[in-house]
Amino acid sequence: MPECNGWITTVDETAQFAPGKSRNEPTFVISDVGIENGAMYAYIIGGWADGYPGWIDDSLYVGEPKHVPTIGTFTLLDITTAQAVYGHGSATFCFEPDPDFKVSSTI
């Protein structure tokens, strides 16, 4: 497992992750959790409401960090796929905030 110098958290598929002191932004949604060609992945979309200066609309792959400007870096650590047809999977990732980003105390 990659080293994490931030917060390790698990988010259910389709749930929102709001790492900032404001409950409303920035927010991120994790979806489409799965395994493709042996690689675990989770799709992430979100950031500040206006889309700038920090926004991501991309797939996370295990061990590959993705930086969101002004917010921080997400590194996927593990996934759990849905256990039923209409169930939801989850993604466990490391969130390492940028130095000036004010992190919620409830992560």
GROMACS .gro file of N, CA and C in nm:
model
  321
    1MET      N    1   0.085  -0.118   0.000
    1MET     CA    2   0.000   0.000   0.000
    1MET      C    3   0.090   0.124   0.000
    2PRO      N    4   0.058   0.224  -0.084
    2PRO     CA    5   0.138   0.346  -0.087
    2PRO      C    6   0.131   0.419   0.047
    3GLU      N    7   0.237   0.491   0.079
    3GLU     CA    8   0.239   0.571   0.201
    3GLU      C    9   0.137   0.683   0.190
    4CYS      N   10   0.073   0.715   0.303
    4CYS     CA   11  -0.027   0.822   0.305
    4CYS      C   12   0.013   0.925   0.410
    5ASN      N   13   0.039   1.047   0.367
    5ASN     CA   14   0.072   1.156   0.458
    5ASN      C   15  -0.048   1.249   0.474
    6GLY      N   16  -0.166   1.190   0.478
    6GLY     CA   17  -0.288   1.268   0.492
    6GLY      C   18  -0.392   1.185   0.564
    7TRP      N   19  -0.513   1.183   0.511
    7TRP     CA   20  -0.624   1.111   0.570
    7TRP      C   21  -0.661   0.993   0.482
    8ILE      N   22  -0.681   0.878   0.543
    8ILE     CA   23  -0.733   0.761   0.471
    8ILE      C   24  -0.881   0.754   0.501
    9THR      N   25  -0.961   0.748   0.395
    9THR     CA   26  -1.106   0.744   0.412
    9THR      C   27  -1.168   0.650   0.309
   10THR      N   28  -1.283   0.598   0.343
   10THR     CA   29  -1.359   0.512   0.252
   10THR      C   30  -1.490   0.582   0.221
   11VAL      N   31  -1.523   0.589   0.093
   11VAL     CA   32  -1.646   0.656   0.048
   11VAL      C   33  -1.726   0.556  -0.034
   12ASP      N   34  -1.855   0.544  -0.001
   12ASP     CA   35  -1.943   0.457  -0.079
   12ASP      C   36  -1.964   0.515  -0.218
   13GLU      N   37  -1.980   0.426  -0.313
   13GLU     CA   38  -2.009   0.464  -0.450
   13GLU      C   39  -2.136   0.548  -0.452
   14THR      N   40  -2.136   0.658  -0.520
   14THR     CA   41  -2.242   0.758  -0.535
   14THR      C   42  -2.253   0.853  -0.416
   15ALA      N   43  -2.175   0.834  -0.311
   15ALA     CA   44  -2.179   0.925  -0.196
   15ALA      C   45  -2.089   1.045  -0.221
   16GLN      N   46  -2.114   1.152  -0.147
   16GLN     CA   47  -2.029   1.271  -0.158
   16GLN      C   48  -1.920   1.269  -0.052
   17PHE      N   49  -1.804   1.319  -0.090
   17PHE     CA   50  -1.692   1.339   0.001
   17PHE      C   51  -1.665   1.488   0.005
   18ALA      N   52  -1.675   1.548   0.123
   18ALA     CA   53  -1.654   1.692   0.139
   18ALA      C   54  -1.541   1.713   0.240
   19PRO      N   55  -1.417   1.726   0.192
   19PRO     CA   56  -1.302   1.732   0.283
   19PRO      C   57  -1.275   1.868   0.347
   20GLY      N   58  -1.342   1.974   0.300
   20GLY     CA   59  -1.312   2.108   0.349
   20GLY      C   60  -1.393   2.147   0.472
   21LYS      N   61  -1.355   2.258   0.533
   21LYS     CA   62  -1.427   2.309   0.650
   21LYS      C   63  -1.571   2.347   0.616
   22SER      N   64  -1.595   2.390   0.492
   22SER     CA   65  -1.731   2.419   0.447
   22SER      C   66  -1.797   2.287   0.408
   23ARG      N   67  -1.917   2.263   0.456
   23ARG     CA   68  -1.987   2.137   0.423
   23ARG      C   69  -2.029   2.131   0.277
   24ASN      N   70  -2.037   2.247   0.212
   24ASN     CA   71  -2.092   2.252   0.077
   24ASN      C   72  -1.988   2.246  -0.034
   25GLU      N   73  -1.866   2.284  -0.005
   25GLU     CA   74  -1.765   2.278  -0.110
   25GLU      C   75  -1.625   2.280  -0.053
   26PRO      N   76  -1.532   2.221  -0.119
   26PRO     CA   77  -1.551   2.142  -0.240
   26PRO      C   78  -1.611   2.006  -0.207
   27THR      N   79  -1.682   1.949  -0.301
   27THR     CA   80  -1.737   1.814  -0.285
   27THR      C   81  -1.696   1.728  -0.404
   28PHE      N   82  -1.689   1.598  -0.376
   28PHE     CA   83  -1.650   1.501  -0.477
   28PHE      C   84  -1.744   1.383  -0.470
   29VAL      N   85  -1.773   1.321  -0.584
   29VAL     CA   86  -1.855   1.200  -0.589
   29VAL      C   87  -1.769   1.089  -0.647
   30ILE      N   88  -1.774   0.974  -0.581
   30ILE     CA   89  -1.705   0.854  -0.628
   30ILE      C   90  -1.808   0.766  -0.696
   31SER      N   91  -1.778   0.717  -0.815
   31SER     CA   92  -1.871   0.628  -0.885
   31SER      C   93  -1.793   0.529  -0.970
   32ASP      N   94  -1.863   0.437  -1.028
   32ASP     CA   95  -1.804   0.340  -1.121
   32ASP      C   96  -1.679   0.274  -1.062
   33VAL      N   97  -1.696   0.210  -0.947
   33VAL     CA   98  -1.588   0.138  -0.881
   33VAL      C   99  -1.577   0.000  -0.944
   34GLY      N  100  -1.457  -0.042  -0.981
   34GLY     CA  101  -1.445  -0.174  -1.043
   34GLY      C  102  -1.302  -0.218  -1.066
   35ILE      N  103  -1.289  -0.327  -1.142
   35ILE     CA  104  -1.160  -0.382  -1.178
   35ILE      C  105  -1.160  -0.403  -1.329
   36GLU      N  106  -1.060  -0.349  -1.396
   36GLU     CA  107  -1.050  -0.361  -1.541
   36GLU      C  108  -0.907  -0.403  -1.576
   37ASN      N  109  -0.895  -0.513  -1.650
   37ASN     CA  110  -0.763  -0.566  -1.687
   37ASN      C  111  -0.673  -0.584  -1.565
   38GLY      N  112  -0.733  -0.626  -1.454
   38GLY     CA  113  -0.659  -0.652  -1.331
   38GLY      C  114  -0.628  -0.529  -1.248
   39ALA      N  115  -0.668  -0.411  -1.292
   39ALA     CA  116  -0.641  -0.287  -1.219
   39ALA      C  117  -0.767  -0.234  -1.151
   40MET      N  118  -0.757  -0.207  -1.021
   40MET     CA  119  -0.870  -0.150  -0.949
   40MET      C  120  -0.879  -0.001  -0.980
   41TYR      N  121  -1.003   0.048  -0.997
   41TYR     CA  122  -1.022   0.189  -1.029
   41TYR      C  123  -1.150   0.241  -0.964
   42ALA      N  124  -1.160   0.372  -0.957
   42ALA     CA  125  -1.281   0.441  -0.913
   42ALA      C  126  -1.284   0.574  -0.986
   43TYR      N  127  -1.400   0.610  -1.035
   43TYR     CA  128  -1.417   0.737  -1.105
   43TYR      C  129  -1.448   0.845  -1.001
   44ILE      N  130  -1.387   0.961  -1.015
   44ILE     CA  131  -1.410   1.073  -0.923
   44ILE      C  132  -1.441   1.198  -1.004
   45ILE      N  133  -1.540   1.273  -0.958
   45ILE     CA  134  -1.573   1.402  -1.018
   45ILE      C  135  -1.603   1.499  -0.906
   46GLY      N  136  -1.556   1.622  -0.922
   46GLY     CA  137  -1.589   1.724  -0.823
   46GLY      C  138  -1.480   1.826  -0.804
   47GLY      N  139  -1.505   1.913  -0.706
   47GLY     CA  140  -1.414   2.023  -0.674
   47GLY      C  141  -1.496   2.142  -0.628
   48TRP      N  142  -1.443   2.259  -0.655
   48TRP     CA  143  -1.516   2.382  -0.621
   48TRP      C  144  -1.636   2.395  -0.714
   49ALA      N  145  -1.742   2.457  -0.665
   49ALA     CA  146  -1.868   2.466  -0.741
   49ALA      C  147  -1.850   2.532  -0.877
   50ASP      N  148  -1.763   2.630  -0.888
   50ASP     CA  149  -1.747   2.698  -1.016
   50ASP      C  150  -1.652   2.624  -1.110
   51GLY      N  151  -1.597   2.511  -1.064
   51GLY     CA  152  -1.510   2.432  -1.149
   51GLY      C  153  -1.366   2.481  -1.156
   52TYR      N  154  -1.339   2.594  -1.098
   52TYR     CA  155  -1.204   2.649  -1.099
   52TYR      C  156  -1.180   2.719  -0.969
   53PRO      N  157  -1.067   2.713  -0.909
   53PRO     CA  158  -0.938   2.668  -0.956
   53PRO      C  159  -0.906   2.522  -0.927
   54GLY      N  160  -1.000   2.444  -0.875
   54GLY     CA  161  -0.972   2.303  -0.851
   54GLY      C  162  -1.089   2.216  -0.892
   55TRP      N  163  -1.066   2.127  -0.987
   55TRP     CA  164  -1.172   2.039  -1.038
   55TRP      C  165  -1.108   1.912  -1.092
   56ILE      N  166  -1.175   1.798  -1.072
   56ILE     CA  167  -1.128   1.671  -1.127
   56ILE      C  168  -1.247   1.599  -1.189
   57ASP      N  169  -1.224   1.535  -1.300
   57ASP     CA  170  -1.324   1.454  -1.370
   57ASP      C  171  -1.242   1.343  -1.436
   58ASP      N  172  -1.210   1.237  -1.357
   58ASP     CA  173  -1.111   1.141  -1.403
   58ASP      C  174  -1.125   1.010  -1.326
   59SER      N  175  -1.056   0.909  -1.373
   59SER     CA  176  -1.050   0.781  -1.302
   59SER      C  177  -0.925   0.777  -1.215
   60LEU      N  178  -0.942   0.723  -1.095
   60LEU     CA  179  -0.830   0.697  -1.006
   60LEU      C  180  -0.794   0.550  -1.020
   61TYR      N  181  -0.666   0.519  -1.027
   61TYR     CA  182  -0.619   0.381  -1.028
   61TYR      C  183  -0.532   0.359  -0.905
   62VAL      N  184  -0.536   0.240  -0.849
   62VAL     CA  185  -0.464   0.211  -0.726
   62VAL      C  186  -0.317   0.252  -0.738
   63GLY      N  187  -0.274   0.331  -0.640
   63GLY     CA  188  -0.134   0.372  -0.631
   63GLY      C  189  -0.093   0.490  -0.715
   64GLU      N  190  -0.183   0.541  -0.801
   64GLU     CA  191  -0.150   0.655  -0.888
   64GLU      C  192  -0.212   0.783  -0.832
   65PRO      N  193  -0.130   0.874  -0.779
   65PRO     CA  194  -0.185   0.999  -0.724
   65PRO      C  195  -0.238   1.092  -0.832
   66LYS      N  196  -0.347   1.160  -0.800
   66LYS     CA  197  -0.405   1.262  -0.889
   66LYS      C  198  -0.421   1.389  -0.807
   67HIS      N  199  -0.358   1.496  -0.853
   67HIS     CA  200  -0.363   1.623  -0.781
   67HIS      C  201  -0.476   1.711  -0.834
   68VAL      N  202  -0.550   1.772  -0.741
   68VAL     CA  203  -0.655   1.868  -0.774
   68VAL      C  204  -0.604   2.004  -0.724
   69PRO      N  205  -0.575   2.098  -0.816
   69PRO     CA  206  -0.518   2.227  -0.776
   69PRO      C  207  -0.599   2.295  -0.666
   70THR      N  208  -0.530   2.354  -0.571
   70THR     CA  209  -0.582   2.428  -0.455
   70THR      C  210  -0.651   2.340  -0.351
   71ILE      N  211  -0.668   2.211  -0.379
   71ILE     CA  212  -0.739   2.123  -0.285
   71ILE      C  213  -0.645   2.018  -0.229
   72GLY      N  214  -0.593   1.931  -0.312
   72GLY     CA  215  -0.503   1.828  -0.263
   72GLY      C  216  -0.488   1.712  -0.359
   73THR      N  217  -0.429   1.604  -0.309
   73THR     CA  218  -0.398   1.487  -0.391
   73THR      C  219  -0.477   1.367  -0.342
   74PHE      N  220  -0.537   1.295  -0.436
   74PHE     CA  221  -0.612   1.173  -0.409
   74PHE      C  222  -0.531   1.055  -0.462
   75THR      N  223  -0.515   0.952  -0.379
   75THR     CA  224  -0.450   0.829  -0.423
   75THR      C  225  -0.539   0.712  -0.383
   76LEU      N  226  -0.589   0.641  -0.481
   76LEU     CA  227  -0.675   0.525  -0.454
   76LEU      C  228  -0.590   0.415  -0.391
   77LEU      N  229  -0.640   0.359  -0.280
   77LEU     CA  230  -0.569   0.253  -0.209
   77LEU      C  231  -0.634   0.117  -0.229
   78ASP      N  232  -0.767   0.113  -0.235
   78ASP     CA  233  -0.839  -0.014  -0.244
   78ASP      C  234  -0.983   0.013  -0.286
   79ILE      N  235  -1.049  -0.089  -0.334
   79ILE     CA  236  -1.192  -0.079  -0.366
   79ILE      C  237  -1.263  -0.203  -0.316
   80THR      N  238  -1.393  -0.190  -0.299
   80THR     CA  239  -1.481  -0.303  -0.274
   80THR      C  240  -1.591  -0.292  -0.377
   81THR      N  241  -1.607  -0.394  -0.460
   81THR     CA  242  -1.711  -0.389  -0.562
   81THR      C  243  -1.846  -0.419  -0.499
   82ALA      N  244  -1.952  -0.381  -0.567
   82ALA     CA  245  -2.088  -0.407  -0.519
   82ALA      C  246  -2.109  -0.557  -0.502
   83GLN      N  247  -2.177  -0.595  -0.396
   83GLN     CA  248  -2.201  -0.736  -0.367
   83GLN      C  249  -2.337  -0.785  -0.416
   84ALA      N  250  -2.416  -0.693  -0.473
   84ALA     CA  251  -2.547  -0.729  -0.526
   84ALA      C  252  -2.573  -0.645  -0.651
   85VAL      N  253  -2.669  -0.687  -0.730
   85VAL     CA  254  -2.699  -0.618  -0.856
   85VAL      C  255  -2.725  -0.470  -0.835
   86TYR      N  256  -2.803  -0.435  -0.735
   86TYR     CA  257  -2.836  -0.295  -0.711
   86TYR      C  258  -2.758  -0.236  -0.595
   87GLY      N  259  -2.650  -0.301  -0.556
   87GLY     CA  260  -2.568  -0.253  -0.445
   87GLY      C  261  -2.467  -0.150  -0.491
   88HIS      N  262  -2.395  -0.098  -0.395
   88HIS     CA  263  -2.291   0.000  -0.422
   88HIS      C  264  -2.157  -0.053  -0.374
   89GLY      N  265  -2.053  -0.020  -0.447
   89GLY     CA  266  -1.918  -0.050  -0.403
   89GLY      C  267  -1.866   0.065  -0.320
   90SER      N  268  -1.738   0.060  -0.288
   90SER     CA  269  -1.676   0.169  -0.214
   90SER      C  270  -1.530   0.182  -0.257
   91ALA      N  271  -1.476   0.299  -0.232
   91ALA     CA  272  -1.336   0.328  -0.264
   91ALA      C  273  -1.266   0.378  -0.139
   92THR      N  274  -1.149   0.323  -0.111
   92THR     CA  275  -1.066   0.371   0.000
   92THR      C  276  -0.949   0.445  -0.062
   93PHE      N  277  -0.929   0.569  -0.018
   93PHE     CA  278  -0.821   0.647  -0.076
   93PHE      C  279  -0.753   0.733   0.030
   94CYS      N  280  -0.636   0.781  -0.006
   94CYS     CA  281  -0.562   0.875   0.076
   94CYS      C  282  -0.588   1.014   0.020
   95PHE      N  283  -0.626   1.106   0.108
   95PHE     CA  284  -0.641   1.246   0.069
   95PHE      C  285  -0.533   1.326   0.140
   96GLU      N  286  -0.444   1.386   0.061
   96GLU     CA  287  -0.337   1.470   0.114
   96GLU      C  288  -0.366   1.614   0.072
   97PRO      N  289  -0.411   1.697   0.166
   97PRO     CA  290  -0.450   1.834   0.131
   97PRO      C  291  -0.331   1.921   0.094
   98ASP      N  292  -0.357   2.019   0.007
   98ASP     CA  293  -0.257   2.121  -0.023
   98ASP      C  294  -0.233   2.202   0.104
   99PRO      N  295  -0.116   2.264   0.118
   99PRO     CA  296  -0.081   2.336   0.241
   99PRO      C  297  -0.182   2.443   0.283
  100ASP      N  298  -0.243   2.513   0.189
  100ASP     CA  299  -0.337   2.620   0.223
  100ASP      C  300  -0.482   2.575   0.232
  101PHE      N  301  -0.509   2.447   0.205
  101PHE     CA  302  -0.647   2.397   0.209
  101PHE      C  303  -0.687   2.370   0.353
  102LYS      N  304  -0.801   2.423   0.394
  102LYS     CA  305  -0.851   2.406   0.531
  102LYS      C  306  -0.937   2.279   0.537
  103VAL      N  307  -0.886   2.178   0.607
  103VAL     CA  308  -0.948   2.046   0.612
  103VAL      C  309  -1.052   2.038   0.724
  104SER      N  310  -1.161   1.969   0.696
  104SER     CA  311  -1.265   1.943   0.795
  104SER      C  312  -1.209   1.856   0.907
  105SER      N  313  -1.258   1.876   1.026
  105SER     CA  314  -1.216   1.792   1.139
  105SER      C  315  -1.294   1.661   1.143
  106THR      N  316  -1.387   1.642   1.050
  106THR     CA  317  -1.471   1.521   1.051
  106THR      C  318  -1.436   1.420   0.943
  107ILE      N  319  -1.320   1.435   0.880
  107ILE     CA  320  -1.281   1.335   0.779
  107ILE      C  321  -1.258   1.204   0.849
   0.00000   0.00000   0.00000
